[in-house]
mmCIF file of C-alpha atoms and ligand atoms in Angstrom:
data_model
loop_
_atom_site.group_PDB
_atom_site.id
_atom_site.type_symbol
_atom_site.label_atom_id
_atom_site.label_comp_id
_atom_site.label_asym_id
_atom_site.label_seq_id
_atom_site.Cartn_x
_atom_site.Cartn_y
_atom_site.Cartn_z
ATOM 1 C CA MET T 1 -16.894 20.593 44.999
ATOM 2 C CA SER T 2 -14.978 23.664 46.099
ATOM 3 C CA VAL T 3 -14.358 24.475 49.753
ATOM 4 C CA ALA T 4 -16.888 26.965 51.109
ATOM 5 C CA VAL T 5 -15.410 29.778 53.194
ATOM 6 C CA ALA T 6 -17.394 31.966 55.620
ATOM 7 C CA PRO T 7 -18.249 35.368 54.056
ATOM 8 C CA GLU T 8 -16.054 37.309 56.514
ATOM 9 C CA PHE T 9 -12.985 35.405 55.273
ATOM 10 C CA ASN T 10 -13.915 35.203 51.607
ATOM 11 C CA THR T 11 -11.760 38.115 50.500
ATOM 12 C CA ARG T 12 -8.853 37.092 52.735
ATOM 13 C CA VAL T 13 -8.239 33.566 51.508
ATOM 14 C CA ARG T 14 -6.368 32.877 48.289
ATOM 15 C CA ARG T 15 -7.877 30.251 46.021
ATOM 16 C CA ASN T 16 -5.663 28.041 43.859
ATOM 17 C CA GLU T 17 -2.526 29.515 45.368
ATOM 18 C CA PRO T 18 0.509 27.828 43.753
ATOM 19 C CA LEU T 19 2.392 26.094 46.542
ATOM 20 C CA SER T 20 5.579 26.193 44.477
ATOM 21 C CA ARG T 21 5.786 29.765 45.840
ATOM 22 C CA HIS T 22 5.855 28.464 49.382
ATOM 23 C CA THR T 23 8.270 25.524 49.284
ATOM 24 C CA SER T 24 12.064 25.512 49.203
ATOM 25 C CA TRP T 25 12.021 22.974 46.351
ATOM 26 C CA HIS T 26 9.870 25.452 44.417
ATOM 27 C CA VAL T 27 7.469 22.743 43.318
ATOM 28 C CA GLY T 28 3.891 21.922 44.218
ATOM 29 C CA GLY T 29 0.459 22.417 42.703
ATOM 30 C CA PRO T 30 -2.201 24.775 44.031
ATOM 31 C CA ALA T 31 -3.816 24.932 47.441
ATOM 32 C CA GLU T 32 -7.569 24.944 47.005
ATOM 33 C CA VAL T 33 -7.809 27.503 49.824
ATOM 34 C CA PHE T 34 -4.753 29.209 51.330
ATOM 35 C CA PHE T 35 -5.068 31.194 54.552
ATOM 36 C CA ASN T 36 -2.444 33.274 56.311
ATOM 37 C CA PRO T 37 -3.914 34.383 59.674
ATOM 38 C CA ARG T 38 -3.149 37.782 61.218
ATOM 39 C CA ASP T 39 -2.701 36.322 64.681
ATOM 40 C CA ALA T 40 -3.866 33.484 66.929
ATOM 41 C CA ALA T 41 -7.318 35.027 67.535
ATOM 42 C CA ASP T 42 -7.861 35.462 63.793
ATOM 43 C CA LEU T 43 -6.744 31.860 63.233
ATOM 44 C CA ALA T 44 -9.180 30.587 65.891
ATOM 45 C CA ALA T 45 -12.028 32.596 64.343
ATOM 46 C CA PHE T 46 -11.220 31.155 60.911
ATOM 47 C CA LEU T 47 -10.979 27.548 62.147
ATOM 48 C CA ARG T 48 -14.362 27.873 63.852
ATOM 49 C CA THR T 49 -15.908 28.493 60.419
ATOM 50 C CA VAL T 50 -14.330 25.459 58.714
ATOM 51 C CA ALA T 51 -16.804 22.652 58.080
ATOM 52 C CA PRO T 52 -15.968 19.242 59.582
ATOM 53 C CA GLY T 53 -14.239 16.900 57.199
ATOM 54 C CA ILE T 54 -12.415 19.560 55.169
ATOM 55 C CA PRO T 55 -8.727 18.541 55.182
ATOM 56 C CA ILE T 56 -6.359 21.038 56.793
ATOM 57 C CA GLN T 57 -2.637 21.130 56.006
ATOM 58 C CA TRP T 58 -0.188 23.403 57.823
ATOM 59 C CA ILE T 59 2.817 24.935 56.207
ATOM 60 C CA GLY T 60 5.633 26.966 57.714
ATOM 61 C CA LEU T 61 8.444 27.889 55.334
ATOM 62 C CA GLY T 62 7.940 24.727 53.263
ATOM 63 C CA SER T 63 11.557 23.661 53.762
ATOM 64 C CA ASN T 64 10.671 20.047 54.466
ATOM 65 C CA LEU T 65 7.658 19.570 52.233
ATOM 66 C CA LEU T 66 7.244 17.913 48.862
ATOM 67 C CA VAL T 67 3.851 19.066 47.612
ATOM 68 C CA ARG T 68 2.709 16.982 44.662
ATOM 69 C CA ASP T 69 1.877 18.603 41.319
ATOM 70 C CA GLY T 70 -1.900 18.145 41.773
ATOM 71 C CA GLY T 71 -1.775 20.424 44.819
ATOM 72 C CA ILE T 72 -3.646 20.211 48.083
ATOM 73 C CA ARG T 73 -7.386 19.769 48.421
ATOM 74 C CA GLY T 74 -8.993 21.583 51.299
ATOM 75 C CA ILE T 75 -7.304 24.292 53.331
ATOM 76 C CA VAL T 76 -3.659 25.201 53.717
ATOM 77 C CA ILE T 77 -2.796 27.342 56.726
ATOM 78 C CA SER T 78 0.448 29.250 56.425
ATOM 79 C CA THR T 79 2.285 30.672 59.427
ATOM 80 C CA HIS T 80 4.723 32.634 57.270
ATOM 81 C CA GLY T 81 5.152 36.129 58.719
ATOM 82 C CA THR T 82 2.568 35.612 61.448
ATOM 83 C CA LEU T 83 2.441 34.077 64.973
ATOM 84 C CA ASP T 84 5.917 35.574 65.215
ATOM 85 C CA GLU T 85 6.202 36.926 68.744
ATOM 86 C CA LEU T 86 9.492 36.228 70.496
ATOM 87 C CA GLU T 87 10.078 37.291 74.091
ATOM 88 C CA ARG T 88 12.079 36.356 77.118
ATOM 89 C CA LEU T 89 9.856 35.319 80.023
ATOM 90 C CA ASN T 90 12.553 35.021 82.692
ATOM 91 C CA GLU T 91 16.273 34.279 83.119
ATOM 92 C CA THR T 92 16.227 31.136 80.962
ATOM 93 C CA THR T 93 12.776 30.778 79.401
ATOM 94 C CA VAL T 94 11.722 32.106 76.018
ATOM 95 C CA HIS T 95 8.244 32.317 74.512
ATOM 96 C CA ALA T 96 8.156 31.988 70.728
ATOM 97 C CA GLY T 97 5.288 31.896 68.244
ATOM 98 C CA ALA T 98 5.124 29.024 65.760
ATOM 99 C CA GLY T 99 5.827 31.363 62.836
ATOM 100 C CA VAL T 100 9.171 32.620 64.181
ATOM 101 C CA ALA T 101 12.058 31.668 61.908
ATOM 102 C CA CYS T 102 14.520 29.305 63.603
ATOM 103 C CA ALA T 103 17.418 31.565 62.595
ATOM 104 C CA ARG T 104 15.814 34.431 64.540
ATOM 105 C CA ILE T 105 15.621 32.272 67.658
ATOM 106 C CA ALA T 106 19.354 31.540 67.337
ATOM 107 C CA ARG T 107 20.257 35.222 66.877
ATOM 108 C CA GLN T 108 18.027 36.511 69.659
ATOM 109 C CA CYS T 109 19.149 33.873 72.168
ATOM 110 C CA ILE T 110 22.742 34.941 71.575
ATOM 111 C CA ARG T 111 21.758 38.562 72.263
ATOM 112 C CA TRP T 112 20.075 37.459 75.464
ATOM 113 C CA GLY T 113 23.124 35.394 76.477
ATOM 114 C CA LEU T 114 21.195 32.103 76.261
ATOM 115 C CA GLY T 115 22.159 28.811 74.682
ATOM 116 C CA PRO T 116 22.800 26.385 73.243
ATOM 117 C CA ALA T 117 20.577 27.709 70.439
ATOM 118 C CA GLU T 118 23.177 28.126 67.696
ATOM 119 C CA PHE T 119 22.020 24.926 65.973
ATOM 120 C CA PHE T 120 18.746 26.688 65.059
ATOM 121 C CA ALA T 121 20.679 29.100 62.844
ATOM 122 C CA GLY T 122 21.044 26.761 59.879
ATOM 123 C CA ILE T 123 17.506 25.372 59.903
ATOM 124 C CA PRO T 124 15.629 27.366 57.255
ATOM 125 C CA GLY T 125 12.168 26.806 58.705
ATOM 126 C CA THR T 126 9.766 28.094 61.343
ATOM 127 C CA LEU T 127 9.571 27.036 64.959
ATOM 128 C CA GLY T 128 6.233 25.297 64.130
ATOM 129 C CA GLY T 129 7.952 23.156 61.497
ATOM 130 C CA ALA T 130 10.862 22.497 63.879
ATOM 131 C CA LEU T 131 8.408 21.358 66.570
ATOM 132 C CA ALA T 132 6.571 19.083 64.121
ATOM 133 C CA MET T 133 9.852 17.558 62.892
ATOM 134 C CA ASN T 134 11.974 17.735 66.028
ATOM 135 C CA ALA T 135 14.445 19.495 63.768
ATOM 136 C CA GLY T 136 18.049 19.356 64.831
ATOM 137 C CA ALA T 137 21.601 19.933 63.766
ATOM 138 C CA PHE T 138 25.140 19.701 65.118
ATOM 139 C CA GLY T 139 24.030 17.698 68.140
ATOM 140 C CA GLY T 140 21.132 19.979 69.149
ATOM 141 C CA GLU T 141 17.428 19.137 68.830
ATOM 142 C CA THR T 142 14.335 21.301 69.126
ATOM 143 C CA TRP T 143 12.510 19.274 71.765
ATOM 144 C CA GLU T 144 15.487 19.254 74.143
ATOM 145 C CA HIS T 145 14.429 22.839 74.803
ATOM 146 C CA VAL T 146 10.645 22.535 74.938
ATOM 147 C CA ARG T 147 8.975 23.074 78.305
ATOM 148 C CA SER T 148 5.459 23.411 76.986
ATOM 149 C CA VAL T 149 3.581 24.228 73.816
ATOM 150 C CA ALA T 150 0.341 25.937 72.891
ATOM 151 C CA THR T 151 -1.713 24.139 70.272
ATOM 152 C CA ILE T 152 -4.924 24.834 68.418
ATOM 153 C CA ASP T 153 -7.451 22.288 67.160
ATOM 154 C CA ARG T 154 -9.797 22.389 64.196
ATOM 155 C CA ALA T 155 -12.591 23.830 66.331
ATOM 156 C CA GLY T 156 -10.314 26.809 67.100
ATOM 157 C CA ARG T 157 -9.811 25.784 70.744
ATOM 158 C CA THR T 158 -6.348 26.326 72.194
ATOM 159 C CA HIS T 159 -4.604 23.884 74.536
ATOM 160 C CA ALA T 160 -1.622 24.274 76.860
ATOM 161 C CA ARG T 161 0.380 21.067 76.690
ATOM 162 C CA GLY T 162 3.392 19.900 78.658
ATOM 163 C CA ARG T 163 6.480 18.344 77.128
ATOM 164 C CA GLY T 164 5.495 14.964 78.613
ATOM 165 C CA GLU T 165 2.334 14.769 76.508
ATOM 166 C CA PHE T 166 4.411 14.229 73.350
ATOM 167 C CA ARG T 167 6.347 11.218 72.146
ATOM 168 C CA VAL T 168 9.507 12.625 70.669
ATOM 169 C CA GLY T 169 12.127 10.812 68.599
ATOM 170 C CA TYR T 170 14.593 11.404 65.806
ATOM 171 C CA ARG T 171 12.705 13.724 63.398
ATOM 172 C CA GLN T 172 9.445 12.388 64.822
ATOM 173 C CA VAL T 173 6.877 13.869 67.155
ATOM 174 C CA THR T 174 3.512 12.411 68.115
ATOM 175 C CA GLY T 175 1.078 14.509 70.088
ATOM 176 C CA PRO T 176 -1.923 13.550 72.183
ATOM 177 C CA ALA T 177 -4.423 14.447 69.431
ATOM 178 C CA PRO T 178 -4.085 13.986 65.663
ATOM 179 C CA GLU T 179 -5.524 17.344 64.638
ATOM 180 C CA GLU T 180 -3.766 19.824 66.885
ATOM 181 C CA TRP T 181 -1.176 22.203 65.528
ATOM 182 C CA PHE T 182 1.484 24.298 67.231
ATOM 183 C CA ILE T 183 0.909 27.997 67.702
ATOM 184 C CA ALA T 184 3.669 28.727 70.237
ATOM 185 C CA ALA T 185 6.166 27.172 72.625
ATOM 186 C CA GLU T 186 8.043 27.943 75.801
ATOM 187 C CA LEU T 187 11.665 27.031 75.287
ATOM 188 C CA SER T 188 14.276 26.764 77.973
ATOM 189 C CA PHE T 189 17.984 27.429 77.582
ATOM 190 C CA GLU T 190 20.994 27.833 79.824
ATOM 191 C CA ARG T 191 22.594 31.133 80.705
ATOM 192 C CA ARG T 192 25.510 31.438 78.296
ATOM 193 C CA PRO T 193 26.723 35.022 78.530
ATOM 194 C CA GLY T 194 29.782 34.160 76.409
ATOM 195 C CA ALA T 195 27.739 32.941 73.416
ATOM 196 C CA HIS T 196 28.373 35.061 70.352
ATOM 197 C CA THR T 197 27.613 35.246 66.669
ATOM 198 C CA GLY T 198 31.066 33.856 65.818
ATOM 199 C CA GLU T 199 29.820 30.372 66.775
ATOM 200 C CA VAL T 200 26.880 30.718 64.420
ATOM 201 C CA ARG T 201 29.164 31.860 61.631
ATOM 202 C CA THR T 202 31.391 28.818 62.176
ATOM 203 C CA LEU T 203 28.425 26.429 62.043
ATOM 204 C CA LEU T 204 27.053 28.079 58.893
ATOM 205 C CA ALA T 205 30.487 27.881 57.267
ATOM 206 C CA ARG T 206 30.670 24.149 58.108
ATOM 207 C CA ARG T 207 27.293 23.702 56.448
ATOM 208 C CA LYS T 208 28.344 25.593 53.353
ATOM 209 C CA GLU T 209 31.366 23.348 52.966
ATOM 210 C CA SER T 210 29.368 20.139 53.051
ATOM 211 C CA GLN T 211 25.880 21.064 51.761
ATOM 212 C CA PRO T 212 24.567 22.647 48.537
ATOM 213 C CA ILE T 213 23.315 25.775 50.316
ATOM 214 C CA GLY T 214 21.677 28.270 47.961
ATOM 215 C CA GLU T 215 20.346 25.616 45.583
ATOM 216 C CA TRP T 216 16.689 24.551 45.635
ATOM 217 C CA SER T 217 16.473 21.642 48.044
ATOM 218 C CA CYS T 218 14.655 20.373 51.079
ATOM 219 C CA GLY T 219 17.709 19.605 53.169
ATOM 220 C CA SER T 220 18.191 15.920 53.909
ATOM 221 C CA VAL T 221 15.690 13.844 51.984
ATOM 222 C CA PHE T 222 16.030 10.693 54.113
ATOM 223 C CA THR T 223 16.577 10.196 57.817
ATOM 224 C CA ASN T 224 19.765 8.365 58.746
ATOM 225 C CA PRO T 225 19.199 4.648 59.342
ATOM 226 C CA PRO T 226 20.375 3.386 62.749
ATOM 227 C CA GLY T 227 24.169 3.367 62.935
ATOM 228 C CA ASP T 228 24.706 4.683 59.416
ATOM 229 C CA HIS T 229 24.302 7.723 57.188
ATOM 230 C CA ALA T 230 21.842 7.930 54.322
ATOM 231 C CA ALA T 231 24.338 10.073 52.383
ATOM 232 C CA ARG T 232 27.058 7.413 52.695
ATOM 233 C CA LEU T 233 24.762 4.664 51.373
ATOM 234 C CA ILE T 234 23.497 6.804 48.477
ATOM 235 C CA GLU T 235 27.020 7.816 47.499
ATOM 236 C CA ALA T 236 28.196 4.206 47.729
ATOM 237 C CA CYS T 237 25.495 3.296 45.194
ATOM 238 C CA GLY T 238 27.122 5.723 42.758
ATOM 239 C CA LEU T 239 24.056 7.938 42.725
ATOM 240 C CA LYS T 240 25.693 11.356 43.154
ATOM 241 C CA GLY T 241 24.629 13.411 40.155
ATOM 242 C CA PHE T 242 21.947 10.881 39.111
ATOM 243 C CA ARG T 243 19.234 12.817 37.336
ATOM 244 C CA ILE T 244 15.546 12.488 36.548
ATOM 245 C CA GLY T 245 14.105 15.387 34.560
ATOM 246 C CA ASP T 246 15.485 18.548 36.121
ATOM 247 C CA ALA T 247 16.099 16.960 39.532
ATOM 248 C CA SER T 248 19.359 15.374 40.575
ATOM 249 C CA VAL T 249 21.154 13.928 43.572
ATOM 250 C CA SER T 250 23.546 16.626 44.774
ATOM 251 C CA GLN T 251 27.216 16.192 43.923
ATOM 252 C CA LYS T 252 28.103 17.884 47.189
ATOM 253 C CA HIS T 253 25.907 15.938 49.621
ATOM 254 C CA ALA T 254 24.260 12.722 48.460
ATOM 255 C CA ASN T 255 21.269 13.048 50.811
ATOM 256 C CA PHE T 256 20.240 16.309 49.130
ATOM 257 C CA ILE T 257 18.166 16.352 45.952
ATOM 258 C CA ILE T 258 18.316 19.508 43.871
ATOM 259 C CA ASN T 259 15.675 21.077 41.676
ATOM 260 C CA HIS T 260 17.727 22.759 38.953
ATOM 261 C CA GLY T 261 14.810 25.002 38.025
ATOM 262 C CA ARG T 262 12.249 23.031 36.062
ATOM 263 C CA ALA T 263 11.773 19.826 38.037
ATOM 264 C CA SER T 264 8.223 18.774 38.833
ATOM 265 C CA ALA T 265 7.202 17.217 42.120
ATOM 266 C CA HIS T 266 6.752 14.034 40.076
ATOM 267 C CA ASP T 267 10.442 14.129 38.997
ATOM 268 C CA LEU T 268 11.502 14.608 42.622
ATOM 269 C CA GLU T 269 9.269 11.828 43.885
ATOM 270 C CA ARG T 270 10.510 9.431 41.181
ATOM 271 C CA LEU T 271 14.099 10.259 42.072
ATOM 272 C CA ILE T 272 13.392 9.690 45.781
ATOM 273 C CA ALA T 273 11.861 6.293 44.926
ATOM 274 C CA HIS T 274 14.814 5.384 42.688
ATOM 275 C CA VAL T 275 17.372 6.239 45.383
ATOM 276 C CA ARG T 276 15.407 4.260 47.931
ATOM 277 C CA ASP T 277 15.167 1.212 45.624
ATOM 278 C CA GLU T 278 18.858 1.287 44.752
ATOM 279 C CA VAL T 279 19.958 1.478 48.399
ATOM 280 C CA MET T 280 17.582 -1.364 49.280
ATOM 281 C CA ARG T 281 18.873 -3.472 46.379
ATOM 282 C CA ALA T 282 22.541 -2.877 47.149
ATOM 283 C CA TYR T 283 22.545 -2.834 50.945
ATOM 284 C CA GLY T 284 19.172 -4.162 52.104
ATOM 285 C CA VAL T 285 18.608 -0.935 54.043
ATOM 286 C CA ARG T 286 15.230 0.739 53.816
ATOM 287 C CA LEU T 287 15.643 4.516 53.761
ATOM 288 C CA GLU T 288 12.764 6.496 55.248
ATOM 289 C CA PRO T 289 11.977 9.925 53.841
ATOM 290 C CA GLU T 290 12.512 12.793 56.266
ATOM 291 C CA VAL T 291 10.716 15.100 53.861
ATOM 292 C CA ARG T 292 6.935 15.081 54.173
ATOM 293 C CA ILE T 293 5.199 14.212 50.904
ATOM 294 C CA VAL T 294 1.692 15.649 50.654
ATOM 295 C CA GLY T 295 -1.007 16.435 48.108
ATOM 296 C CA VAL T 296 -2.489 14.746 45.066
ATOM 297 C CA ARG T 297 -0.629 13.524 41.980
HETATM 298 C C1 FAD O 301 19.067 23.828 53.020
HETATM 299 C C2 FAD O 301 18.280 23.117 54.086
HETATM 300 C C3 FAD O 301 18.918 22.693 55.235
HETATM 301 C C4 FAD O 301 18.193 22.006 56.224
HETATM 302 N N1 FAD O 301 18.854 21.611 57.349
HETATM 303 C C5 FAD O 301 18.166 20.962 58.313
HETATM 304 C C6 FAD O 301 18.834 20.535 59.509
HETATM 305 O O1 FAD O 301 20.016 20.754 59.704
HETATM 306 N N2 FAD O 301 18.117 19.885 60.449
HETATM 307 C C7 FAD O 301 16.777 19.629 60.291
HETATM 308 O O2 FAD O 301 16.171 19.035 61.191
HETATM 309 N N3 FAD O 301 16.124 20.026 59.179
HETATM 310 C C8 FAD O 301 16.779 20.682 58.198
HETATM 311 N N4 FAD O 301 16.111 21.083 57.066
HETATM 312 C C9 FAD O 301 14.683 20.739 56.900
HETATM 313 C C10 FAD O 301 13.702 21.805 57.419
HETATM 314 O O3 FAD O 301 14.281 23.097 57.399
HETATM 315 C C11 FAD O 301 13.207 21.486 58.834
HETATM 316 O O4 FAD O 301 12.529 20.244 58.873
HETATM 317 C C12 FAD O 301 12.269 22.578 59.368
HETATM 318 O O5 FAD O 301 12.005 22.337 60.717
HETATM 319 C C13 FAD O 301 10.936 22.660 58.615
HETATM 320 O O6 FAD O 301 10.278 23.857 59.012
HETATM 321 P P1 FAD O 301 9.238 24.563 58.045
HETATM 322 O O7 FAD O 301 8.667 25.734 58.733
HETATM 323 O O8 FAD O 301 9.855 24.835 56.725
HETATM 324 O O9 FAD O 301 8.163 23.418 57.922
HETATM 325 P P2 FAD O 301 7.359 22.943 56.623
HETATM 326 O O10 FAD O 301 8.306 22.344 55.627
HETATM 327 O O11 FAD O 301 6.487 24.025 56.147
HETATM 328 O O12 FAD O 301 6.492 21.765 57.246
HETATM 329 C C14 FAD O 301 7.120 20.568 57.708
HETATM 330 C C15 FAD O 301 6.083 19.745 58.487
HETATM 331 O O13 FAD O 301 5.748 20.461 59.664
HETATM 332 C C16 FAD O 301 4.338 20.674 59.718
HETATM 333 N N5 FAD O 301 4.102 21.969 60.353
HETATM 334 C C17 FAD O 301 4.580 23.184 59.978
HETATM 335 N N6 FAD O 301 4.176 24.125 60.853
HETATM 336 C C18 FAD O 301 3.426 23.491 61.789
HETATM 337 C C19 FAD O 301 2.724 23.923 62.944
HETATM 338 N N7 FAD O 301 2.706 25.215 63.329
HETATM 339 N N8 FAD O 301 2.054 22.999 63.675
HETATM 340 C C20 FAD O 301 2.051 21.687 63.307
HETATM 341 N N9 FAD O 301 2.699 21.227 62.216
HETATM 342 C C21 FAD O 301 3.374 22.119 61.470
HETATM 343 C C22 FAD O 301 3.877 20.637 58.264
HETATM 344 O O14 FAD O 301 2.514 20.311 58.163
HETATM 345 C C23 FAD O 301 4.782 19.551 57.719
HETATM 346 O O15 FAD O 301 4.274 18.272 58.030
HETATM 347 C C24 FAD O 301 16.814 21.769 56.064
HETATM 348 C C25 FAD O 301 16.156 22.233 54.902
HETATM 349 C C26 FAD O 301 16.881 22.901 53.926
HETATM 350 C C27 FAD O 301 16.154 23.408 52.706
#
């Protein structure tokens, strides 16, 4: 049965939208219903019309998502190009919408003389995705800067939530309610009048040296196990360059898996499983995917 949408939104949702257009791996079957709200009020109005029980999946820039080839049943809400307000509230506090690109936060904080926010520059996702993942790089992590967040639930009600209401770990965040999604955050930084774009350029150059930037990937596929690096274990198994279909383990960084153009989500998922099995067999270490795998086969 197809998802019914209230008449006022019928012409604004996209049905069977290929999610390969919305993920950095460029794979993924269709979203049954795909909605890109104009703003938070529009989003709340839409959510109020969604019948209970219809699954809802959020997507930012799809840079940490493996959507299976069968696509996503129910509703996909995309924050791409929306919920993108970014303003300075006082000396050290910034308000940012969940759809703001992390790179924009890095750039704007430098202009405002605030930091450390440079680590956001190389994370090719939205603030919403960074909040959900506790994204981090080069020693910085998203939730180190969170003072509070605004969330929305499936009834379209918004909630102001303090930092202390969330359990935050390495690439893991658990909120007080299972079906509440981020619409904005207040982030705090230090005054760093000396911060400049040169630091961002240096960090991006370091990334380019060690990661296959520009190829279709999802960043690191696995989180690092305690006291070790997933990339080291994968490389030690001789898996660099190992290929299934049109997907392979990157030659440059073993924790990256590349879609060379024609890989399916199935190829990627099989390769992820193979890497995981080989590392377990050789080293007895269970690698946990950092990438979120969603949808139907
Ligand atoms: C080349 C490359 C380099 C990368 N480098 C890094 C890195 O250095 N550090 C790092 O941490 N990550 C890195 N990543 C992974 C990725 O960019 C981050 O995890 C990013 O935070 C994901 O943001 P997104 O908007 O793309 O989220 P998506 O991939 O769209 O979604 C990721 C998860 O967040 C959820 N989500 C998205 N928006 C919201 C919202 N508003 N409310 C609630 N949940 C939401 C989704 O449902 C999903 O579960 C890299 C990826 C690539 C491709």
